[in-house]
């Protein structure tokens, strides 16, 4: 095919020019010939030395595992279009009809996404106090520990032993943007520290509590990994710590049970401090049940509350959303 021949040292400039002119042929490997580089063309172009040359076709890389996975036609429409990626581990939710093809699905994911080293299927819902789920190994390494990057921090964690959702990254950044220098933050359900370590980059001090010993082990490691020296990790039930500090900002990232800890949150915030409350709500009436609970607890404690903002964080189940309510406590 027709090609442009340029000296090696002019290759990058020529490549940009050919792209700009829209004449560079796509899908071919660029060739090297001694001190020259050859670019394939779709049509002749002026101002360059033109030659005839053969080019190797580049393999078209699939974008989705669904393009390469082999499953019977009748279950193909059930293949999920997305899955979670935590570090180099993929976690996919498969309907039971697809479970017999789990290995093929896992291997297809590994083939298409080269940075993924292990694939697991969700084996249960998130449950228990630690909010963890069972995982079923599908393909790749039988390893559940990984290093995840999010919002400029690094988080080491074990996906089988602690709760972690990469889908909350944007929400965590939202809270980071609200945090002001000098603040004392109380992260009531800290996990491995995605809020605590991030907010420590801005706040004066972050108290980070969790009941799960594995979560606190990783939290401590993540404090070191990210070189923050203003996070106080606490292993234990947050009820034992609550009320002993007066924070400017409280984070209640335990959507399933946060309502049970409203008293502790309100007692731990200073006058005018802000609580970030999370819950689940049905589409159509996302917030009212939670607002009512917040008002009731405030009334019982003789406190005032002012609602600052409410938002959907992410879909949780059919017609159910993970929601966030920000409110200020007036003492
Ligand atoms: C939904 S996870 C959130 C973890 C973390 N904030 C994140 O964004 O990844 C809730 C965490 O609360 C912890 N937890 C549950 N009950 C608790 C309690 N009573 N006291 C302290 N931590 C608790 C669980 O172990 C779990 O790590």
Short mmCIF file of C-alpha atoms and ligand atoms in Angstrom, two decimals:
data_model
loop_
_atom_site.label_atom_id
_atom_site.label_comp_id
_atom_site.label_asym_id
_atom_site.label_seq_id
_atom_site.Cartn_x
_atom_site.Cartn_y
_atom_site.Cartn_z
CA UNK A 1 0.00 0.00 0.00
CA UNK A 2 0.96 3.63 -0.35
CA UNK A 3 3.22 4.94 2.43
CA UNK A 4 5.15 7.97 3.64
CA UNK A 5 8.84 7.44 4.38
CA UNK A 6 10.49 9.79 6.89
CA UNK A 7 13.77 9.81 8.83
CA UNK A 8 13.34 8.38 12.36
CA UNK A 9 13.93 11.72 14.09
CA UNK A 10 11.07 13.36 12.10
CA UNK A 11 8.64 10.50 12.62
CA UNK A 12 6.60 11.95 15.50
CA UNK A 13 6.14 15.31 13.75
CA UNK A 14 5.15 13.52 10.53
CA UNK A 15 2.71 11.24 12.33
CA UNK A 16 0.91 14.25 13.85
CA UNK A 17 0.78 15.99 10.48
CA UNK A 18 -0.66 12.88 8.75
CA UNK A 19 -3.33 12.55 11.45
CA UNK A 20 -4.15 16.25 11.10
CA UNK A 21 -4.53 15.82 7.32
CA UNK A 22 -6.67 12.71 7.88
CA UNK A 23 -4.57 10.52 5.57
CA UNK A 24 -2.98 8.05 8.02
CA UNK A 25 -4.43 4.54 7.52
CA UNK A 26 -5.71 3.09 10.79
CA UNK A 27 -5.39 -0.53 11.91
CA UNK A 28 -1.84 -1.13 10.60
CA UNK A 29 1.47 -1.49 12.44
CA UNK A 30 3.89 1.33 11.57
CA UNK A 31 7.10 -0.06 9.95
CA UNK A 32 10.74 0.62 10.69
CA UNK A 33 13.35 0.36 7.92
CA UNK A 34 16.87 1.13 9.12
CA UNK A 35 16.97 4.85 9.88
CA UNK A 36 13.45 5.43 8.43
CA UNK A 37 9.87 5.02 9.54
CA UNK A 38 7.04 4.14 7.14
CA UNK A 39 3.45 5.29 7.70
CA UNK A 40 0.58 3.66 5.75
CA UNK A 41 -1.69 6.07 3.86
CA UNK A 42 -5.28 6.04 2.68
CA UNK A 43 -4.46 8.50 -0.13
CA UNK A 44 -1.43 10.34 -1.58
CA UNK A 45 -0.20 13.36 0.32
CA UNK A 46 2.03 16.24 -0.75
CA UNK A 47 5.28 17.27 0.93
CA UNK A 48 6.48 13.78 1.87
CA UNK A 49 8.48 11.02 0.17
CA UNK A 50 5.94 8.42 -0.99
CA UNK A 51 6.76 4.70 -1.37
CA UNK A 52 4.94 1.36 -1.78
CA UNK A 53 5.13 -0.99 1.22
CA UNK A 54 3.33 -3.87 2.93
CA UNK A 55 1.99 -3.36 6.45
CA UNK A 56 0.90 -5.86 9.05
CA UNK A 57 -2.71 -5.52 10.17
CA UNK A 58 -3.15 -4.78 13.88
CA UNK A 59 -5.39 -7.16 15.73
CA UNK A 60 -8.69 -5.44 16.56
CA UNK A 61 -8.90 -5.55 20.36
CA UNK A 62 -12.32 -6.28 21.81
CA UNK A 63 -13.72 -3.65 24.18
CA UNK A 64 -15.95 -5.93 26.21
CA UNK A 65 -15.65 -9.47 27.54
CA UNK A 66 -19.09 -10.04 25.96
CA UNK A 67 -17.50 -9.92 22.51
CA UNK A 68 -15.23 -12.90 23.24
CA UNK A 69 -17.01 -15.05 25.83
CA UNK A 70 -18.46 -18.36 24.68
CA UNK A 71 -21.86 -19.03 26.23
CA UNK A 72 -25.04 -20.57 24.75
CA UNK A 73 -27.12 -18.09 22.75
CA UNK A 74 -30.11 -18.37 25.09
CA UNK A 75 -28.14 -16.99 28.09
CA UNK A 76 -26.11 -14.40 26.16
CA UNK A 77 -28.64 -11.56 26.80
CA UNK A 78 -28.14 -12.12 30.54
CA UNK A 79 -24.42 -11.24 30.45
CA UNK A 80 -23.91 -8.17 32.69
CA UNK A 81 -22.67 -5.09 30.84
CA UNK A 82 -20.53 -3.99 33.79
CA UNK A 83 -18.72 -5.21 36.88
CA UNK A 84 -16.75 -3.67 39.74
CA UNK A 85 -13.01 -3.33 39.55
CA UNK A 86 -11.16 -3.04 42.86
CA UNK A 87 -7.42 -2.74 42.28
CA UNK A 88 -6.61 -5.64 39.96
CA UNK A 89 -9.64 -7.73 40.99
CA UNK A 90 -12.97 -7.86 39.12
CA UNK A 91 -16.20 -8.68 40.94
CA UNK A 92 -19.20 -9.50 38.80
CA UNK A 93 -22.83 -10.18 39.69
CA UNK A 94 -24.07 -13.18 37.70
CA UNK A 95 -27.65 -14.40 37.52
CA UNK A 96 -27.92 -18.08 38.48
CA UNK A 97 -28.45 -19.10 34.82
CA UNK A 98 -24.91 -17.84 34.07
CA UNK A 99 -23.14 -19.45 37.03
CA UNK A 100 -22.37 -22.69 35.09
CA UNK A 101 -20.40 -20.47 32.64
CA UNK A 102 -18.59 -18.55 35.38
CA UNK A 103 -15.14 -19.85 34.44
CA UNK A 104 -15.57 -18.88 30.77
CA UNK A 105 -16.85 -15.44 31.79
CA UNK A 106 -13.94 -14.93 34.21
CA UNK A 107 -11.40 -15.97 31.59
CA UNK A 108 -12.97 -13.66 28.99
CA UNK A 109 -12.67 -10.74 31.44
CA UNK A 110 -8.99 -11.57 32.01
CA UNK A 111 -8.36 -11.75 28.28
CA UNK A 112 -9.94 -8.36 27.50
CA UNK A 113 -8.79 -6.44 30.59
CA UNK A 114 -5.10 -7.19 30.90
CA UNK A 115 -4.69 -5.31 34.19
CA UNK A 116 -7.19 -7.58 35.94
CA UNK A 117 -5.54 -10.57 37.60
CA UNK A 118 -8.43 -12.28 39.40
CA UNK A 119 -12.18 -12.53 38.82
CA UNK A 120 -14.83 -13.35 41.43
CA UNK A 121 -18.61 -13.59 41.34
CA UNK A 122 -20.76 -12.16 44.11
CA UNK A 123 -21.82 -15.19 46.15
CA UNK A 124 -24.23 -13.42 48.49
CA UNK A 125 -25.60 -10.02 49.41
CA UNK A 126 -23.54 -7.77 51.66
CA UNK A 127 -24.51 -8.87 55.16
CA UNK A 128 -23.69 -8.86 58.87
CA UNK A 129 -22.16 -6.12 60.98
CA UNK A 130 -18.98 -6.05 58.89
CA UNK A 131 -21.00 -5.60 55.66
CA UNK A 132 -19.03 -8.21 53.69
CA UNK A 133 -20.20 -10.71 51.08
CA UNK A 134 -19.20 -14.19 49.97
CA UNK A 135 -17.15 -14.36 46.78
CA UNK A 136 -16.85 -17.24 44.32
CA UNK A 137 -13.58 -17.57 42.44
CA UNK A 138 -14.11 -17.67 38.66
CA UNK A 139 -10.69 -17.22 37.06
CA UNK A 140 -7.14 -15.95 37.50
CA UNK A 141 -5.25 -15.75 40.77
CA UNK A 142 -6.94 -17.05 43.93
CA UNK A 143 -6.06 -13.84 45.70
CA UNK A 144 -8.40 -11.38 47.42
CA UNK A 145 -5.92 -8.74 48.61
CA UNK A 146 -5.29 -5.82 46.27
CA UNK A 147 -4.20 -2.19 46.03
CA UNK A 148 -6.90 0.18 44.81
CA UNK A 149 -6.33 3.75 43.63
CA UNK A 150 -9.08 6.33 44.09
CA UNK A 151 -9.21 10.12 44.39
CA UNK A 152 -5.42 10.28 44.46
CA UNK A 153 -4.99 7.90 47.40
CA UNK A 154 -3.93 4.25 47.59
CA UNK A 155 -5.99 1.75 49.53
CA UNK A 156 -4.83 -1.76 50.34
CA UNK A 157 -7.67 -4.11 51.20
CA UNK A 158 -8.95 -7.66 51.09
CA UNK A 159 -12.19 -7.82 49.10
CA UNK A 160 -13.27 -10.96 50.98
CA UNK A 161 -12.68 -9.59 54.48
CA UNK A 162 -13.79 -5.95 54.40
CA UNK A 163 -16.47 -3.79 52.82
CA UNK A 164 -15.35 -1.64 49.92
CA UNK A 165 -17.27 -0.18 47.00
CA UNK A 166 -15.48 1.67 44.21
CA UNK A 167 -18.86 3.14 43.22
CA UNK A 168 -18.67 5.61 46.11
CA UNK A 169 -15.56 7.41 44.84
CA UNK A 170 -17.52 10.43 43.55
CA UNK A 171 -19.48 10.72 46.79
CA UNK A 172 -16.25 10.63 48.79
CA UNK A 173 -14.83 13.41 46.62
CA UNK A 174 -17.99 15.46 47.24
CA UNK A 175 -17.40 15.24 51.00
CA UNK A 176 -13.71 16.04 50.52
CA UNK A 177 -14.66 19.22 48.67
CA UNK A 178 -16.96 20.28 51.53
CA UNK A 179 -14.29 19.67 54.19
CA UNK A 180 -12.44 22.76 55.37
CA UNK A 181 -8.85 22.98 56.65
CA UNK A 182 -8.71 22.80 60.45
CA UNK A 183 -11.79 20.61 60.81
CA UNK A 184 -12.12 17.64 63.15
CA UNK A 185 -13.84 14.77 61.31
CA UNK A 186 -15.51 11.74 62.86
CA UNK A 187 -15.76 8.80 60.40
CA UNK A 188 -18.10 6.49 62.34
CA UNK A 189 -17.91 3.50 59.98
CA UNK A 190 -14.51 3.95 58.41
CA UNK A 191 -13.75 0.58 56.77
CA UNK A 192 -10.26 0.61 55.24
CA UNK A 193 -10.30 4.42 55.19
CA UNK A 194 -11.48 5.71 51.79
CA UNK A 195 -13.11 8.73 53.49
CA UNK A 196 -10.75 9.01 56.47
CA UNK A 197 -7.48 8.94 54.52
CA UNK A 198 -8.81 11.25 51.80
CA UNK A 199 -10.23 13.81 54.26
CA UNK A 200 -7.02 13.70 56.29
CA UNK A 201 -5.39 15.51 53.36
CA UNK A 202 -7.46 18.57 54.32
CA UNK A 203 -8.80 18.21 57.86
CA UNK A 204 -6.86 18.79 61.07
CA UNK A 205 -7.77 15.45 62.63
CA UNK A 206 -9.85 12.43 61.60
CA UNK A 207 -11.20 9.88 64.10
CA UNK A 208 -11.86 6.69 62.14
CA UNK A 209 -13.75 3.88 63.85
CA UNK A 210 -14.62 0.38 62.69
CA UNK A 211 -15.75 -2.82 64.33
CA UNK A 212 -14.06 -5.15 61.82
CA UNK A 213 -10.46 -5.93 62.89
CA UNK A 214 -9.48 -6.57 59.25
CA UNK A 215 -10.78 -3.16 58.22
CA UNK A 216 -8.79 -1.41 60.96
CA UNK A 217 -5.67 -3.44 60.08
CA UNK A 218 -5.88 -2.17 56.50
CA UNK A 219 -6.86 1.31 57.64
CA UNK A 220 -3.62 1.47 59.67
CA UNK A 221 -1.66 0.27 56.66
CA UNK A 222 -3.37 2.82 54.40
CA UNK A 223 -2.54 5.64 56.81
CA UNK A 224 1.14 4.69 56.36
CA UNK A 225 0.87 4.13 52.60
CA UNK A 226 -0.58 7.61 52.09
CA UNK A 227 1.72 9.29 54.63
CA UNK A 228 -1.02 10.98 56.64
CA UNK A 229 -0.30 11.42 60.34
CA UNK A 230 -3.60 12.92 61.49
CA UNK A 231 -5.90 9.88 61.39
CA UNK A 232 -6.70 8.16 64.68
CA UNK A 233 -7.79 4.59 63.91
CA UNK A 234 -10.06 3.02 66.54
CA UNK A 235 -11.08 -0.64 66.58
CA UNK A 236 -14.42 -1.19 68.26
CA UNK A 237 -18.08 -0.33 68.41
CA UNK A 238 -18.65 3.31 67.55
CA UNK A 239 -21.15 3.55 70.41
CA UNK A 240 -18.22 3.42 72.85
CA UNK A 241 -16.48 6.40 71.24
CA UNK A 242 -19.46 8.54 70.39
CA UNK A 243 -20.12 11.50 72.65
CA UNK A 244 -16.46 11.68 73.70
CA UNK A 245 -15.54 14.10 70.94
CA UNK A 246 -17.03 17.18 69.32
CA UNK A 247 -16.46 16.95 65.60
CA UNK A 248 -17.09 19.57 62.90
CA UNK A 249 -18.13 16.83 60.46
CA UNK A 250 -19.51 13.33 61.02
CA UNK A 251 -19.70 10.64 58.32
CA UNK A 252 -22.27 7.88 58.75
CA UNK A 253 -21.46 5.53 55.88
CA UNK A 254 -23.51 2.54 57.07
CA UNK A 255 -26.64 2.97 54.93
CA UNK A 256 -28.33 -0.22 56.12
CA UNK A 257 -28.29 0.76 59.82
CA UNK A 258 -27.25 4.43 60.03
CA UNK A 259 -30.63 5.39 61.53
CA UNK A 260 -29.75 3.33 64.64
CA UNK A 261 -26.70 5.54 65.25
CA UNK A 262 -28.26 9.00 64.85
CA UNK A 263 -28.13 9.64 68.59
CA UNK A 264 -24.39 8.88 68.66
CA UNK A 265 -23.77 11.09 65.64
CA UNK A 266 -25.65 14.08 67.03
CA UNK A 267 -23.94 13.78 70.42
CA UNK A 268 -20.54 13.77 68.70
CA UNK A 269 -20.95 16.93 66.66
CA UNK A 270 -20.33 20.50 67.85
CA UNK A 271 -22.94 23.25 67.60
CA UNK A 272 -23.29 24.01 63.88
CA UNK A 273 -21.42 20.84 62.88
CA UNK A 274 -22.50 18.81 59.87
CA UNK A 275 -23.60 15.16 59.63
CA UNK A 276 -23.42 13.22 56.35
CA UNK A 277 -26.07 10.57 56.75
CA UNK A 278 -26.54 7.62 54.34
CA UNK A 279 -29.50 5.34 53.87
CA UNK A 280 -31.54 3.39 51.35
CA UNK A 281 -34.80 4.74 50.00
CA UNK A 282 -37.46 3.65 47.52
CA UNK A 283 -37.67 5.56 44.23
CA UNK A 284 -40.46 8.11 44.50
CA UNK A 285 -40.04 8.65 48.24
CA UNK A 286 -36.32 8.63 48.80
CA UNK A 287 -35.87 10.79 51.85
CA UNK A 288 -39.00 11.31 53.97
CA UNK A 289 -38.61 8.27 56.25
CA UNK A 290 -35.00 9.22 56.99
CA UNK A 291 -35.83 12.90 57.53
CA UNK A 292 -38.51 11.88 60.04
CA UNK A 293 -36.02 9.73 61.99
CA UNK A 294 -33.45 12.53 62.03
CA UNK A 295 -36.05 15.01 63.35
CA UNK A 296 -37.28 12.56 66.01
CA UNK A 297 -33.80 11.89 67.42
CA UNK A 298 -32.97 15.61 67.39
CA UNK A 299 -36.20 16.37 69.28
CA UNK A 300 -35.45 13.65 71.86
CA UNK A 301 -32.02 15.19 72.45
CA UNK A 302 -33.39 18.75 72.55
CA UNK A 303 -31.40 19.74 69.46
CA UNK A 304 -32.27 21.57 66.26
CA UNK A 305 -31.50 20.30 62.76
CA UNK A 306 -31.26 22.10 59.48
CA UNK A 307 -31.29 20.05 56.28
CA UNK A 308 -28.53 21.23 53.96
CA UNK A 309 -28.93 18.88 51.01
CA UNK A 310 -30.24 15.53 49.85
CA UNK A 311 -29.11 13.39 46.94
CA UNK A 312 -29.21 10.01 45.27
CA UNK A 313 -25.74 8.46 45.55
CA UNK A 314 -26.23 5.37 43.34
CA UNK A 315 -28.81 2.73 42.46
CA UNK A 316 -28.84 -0.04 45.06
CA UNK A 317 -31.54 -2.55 44.09
CA UNK A 318 -34.50 -2.42 41.69
CA UNK A 319 -36.29 0.88 42.49
CA UNK A 320 -34.06 1.41 45.55
CA UNK A 321 -31.36 4.04 45.89
CA UNK A 322 -28.46 4.65 48.19
CA UNK A 323 -29.18 8.21 49.38
CA UNK A 324 -27.27 10.89 51.25
CA UNK A 325 -28.69 13.57 53.54
CA UNK A 326 -26.47 16.36 54.85
CA UNK A 327 -27.75 18.13 57.95
CA UNK A 328 -26.48 20.64 60.45
CA UNK A 329 -26.97 20.15 64.19
CA UNK A 330 -27.89 23.22 66.25
CA UNK A 331 -27.24 22.91 69.99
C1 LIG B 1 -20.78 0.21 54.48
S1 LIG B 1 -19.21 -0.05 55.24
C2 LIG B 1 -18.42 1.48 54.89
C3 LIG B 1 -16.93 1.44 54.97
C4 LIG B 1 -16.22 2.68 54.44
N1 LIG B 1 -16.75 3.91 55.00
C5 LIG B 1 -16.25 2.73 52.92
O1 LIG B 1 -16.75 3.72 52.36
O2 LIG B 1 -15.73 1.82 52.27
C6 LIG B 1 -19.67 0.08 56.95
C7 LIG B 1 -18.55 -0.25 57.95
O3 LIG B 1 -19.08 -0.06 59.27
C8 LIG B 1 -18.54 -1.01 60.15
N2 LIG B 1 -19.45 -1.10 61.32
C9 LIG B 1 -20.66 -1.68 61.37
N3 LIG B 1 -21.20 -1.52 62.60
C10 LIG B 1 -20.32 -0.79 63.32
C11 LIG B 1 -20.31 -0.28 64.66
N4 LIG B 1 -21.32 -0.49 65.48
N5 LIG B 1 -19.24 0.41 65.07
C12 LIG B 1 -18.19 0.64 64.22
N6 LIG B 1 -18.14 0.18 62.96
C13 LIG B 1 -19.19 -0.52 62.52
C14 LIG B 1 -18.41 -2.27 59.30
O4 LIG B 1 -17.44 -3.14 59.80
C15 LIG B 1 -18.04 -1.69 57.91
O5 LIG B 1 -16.65 -1.68 57.71
#
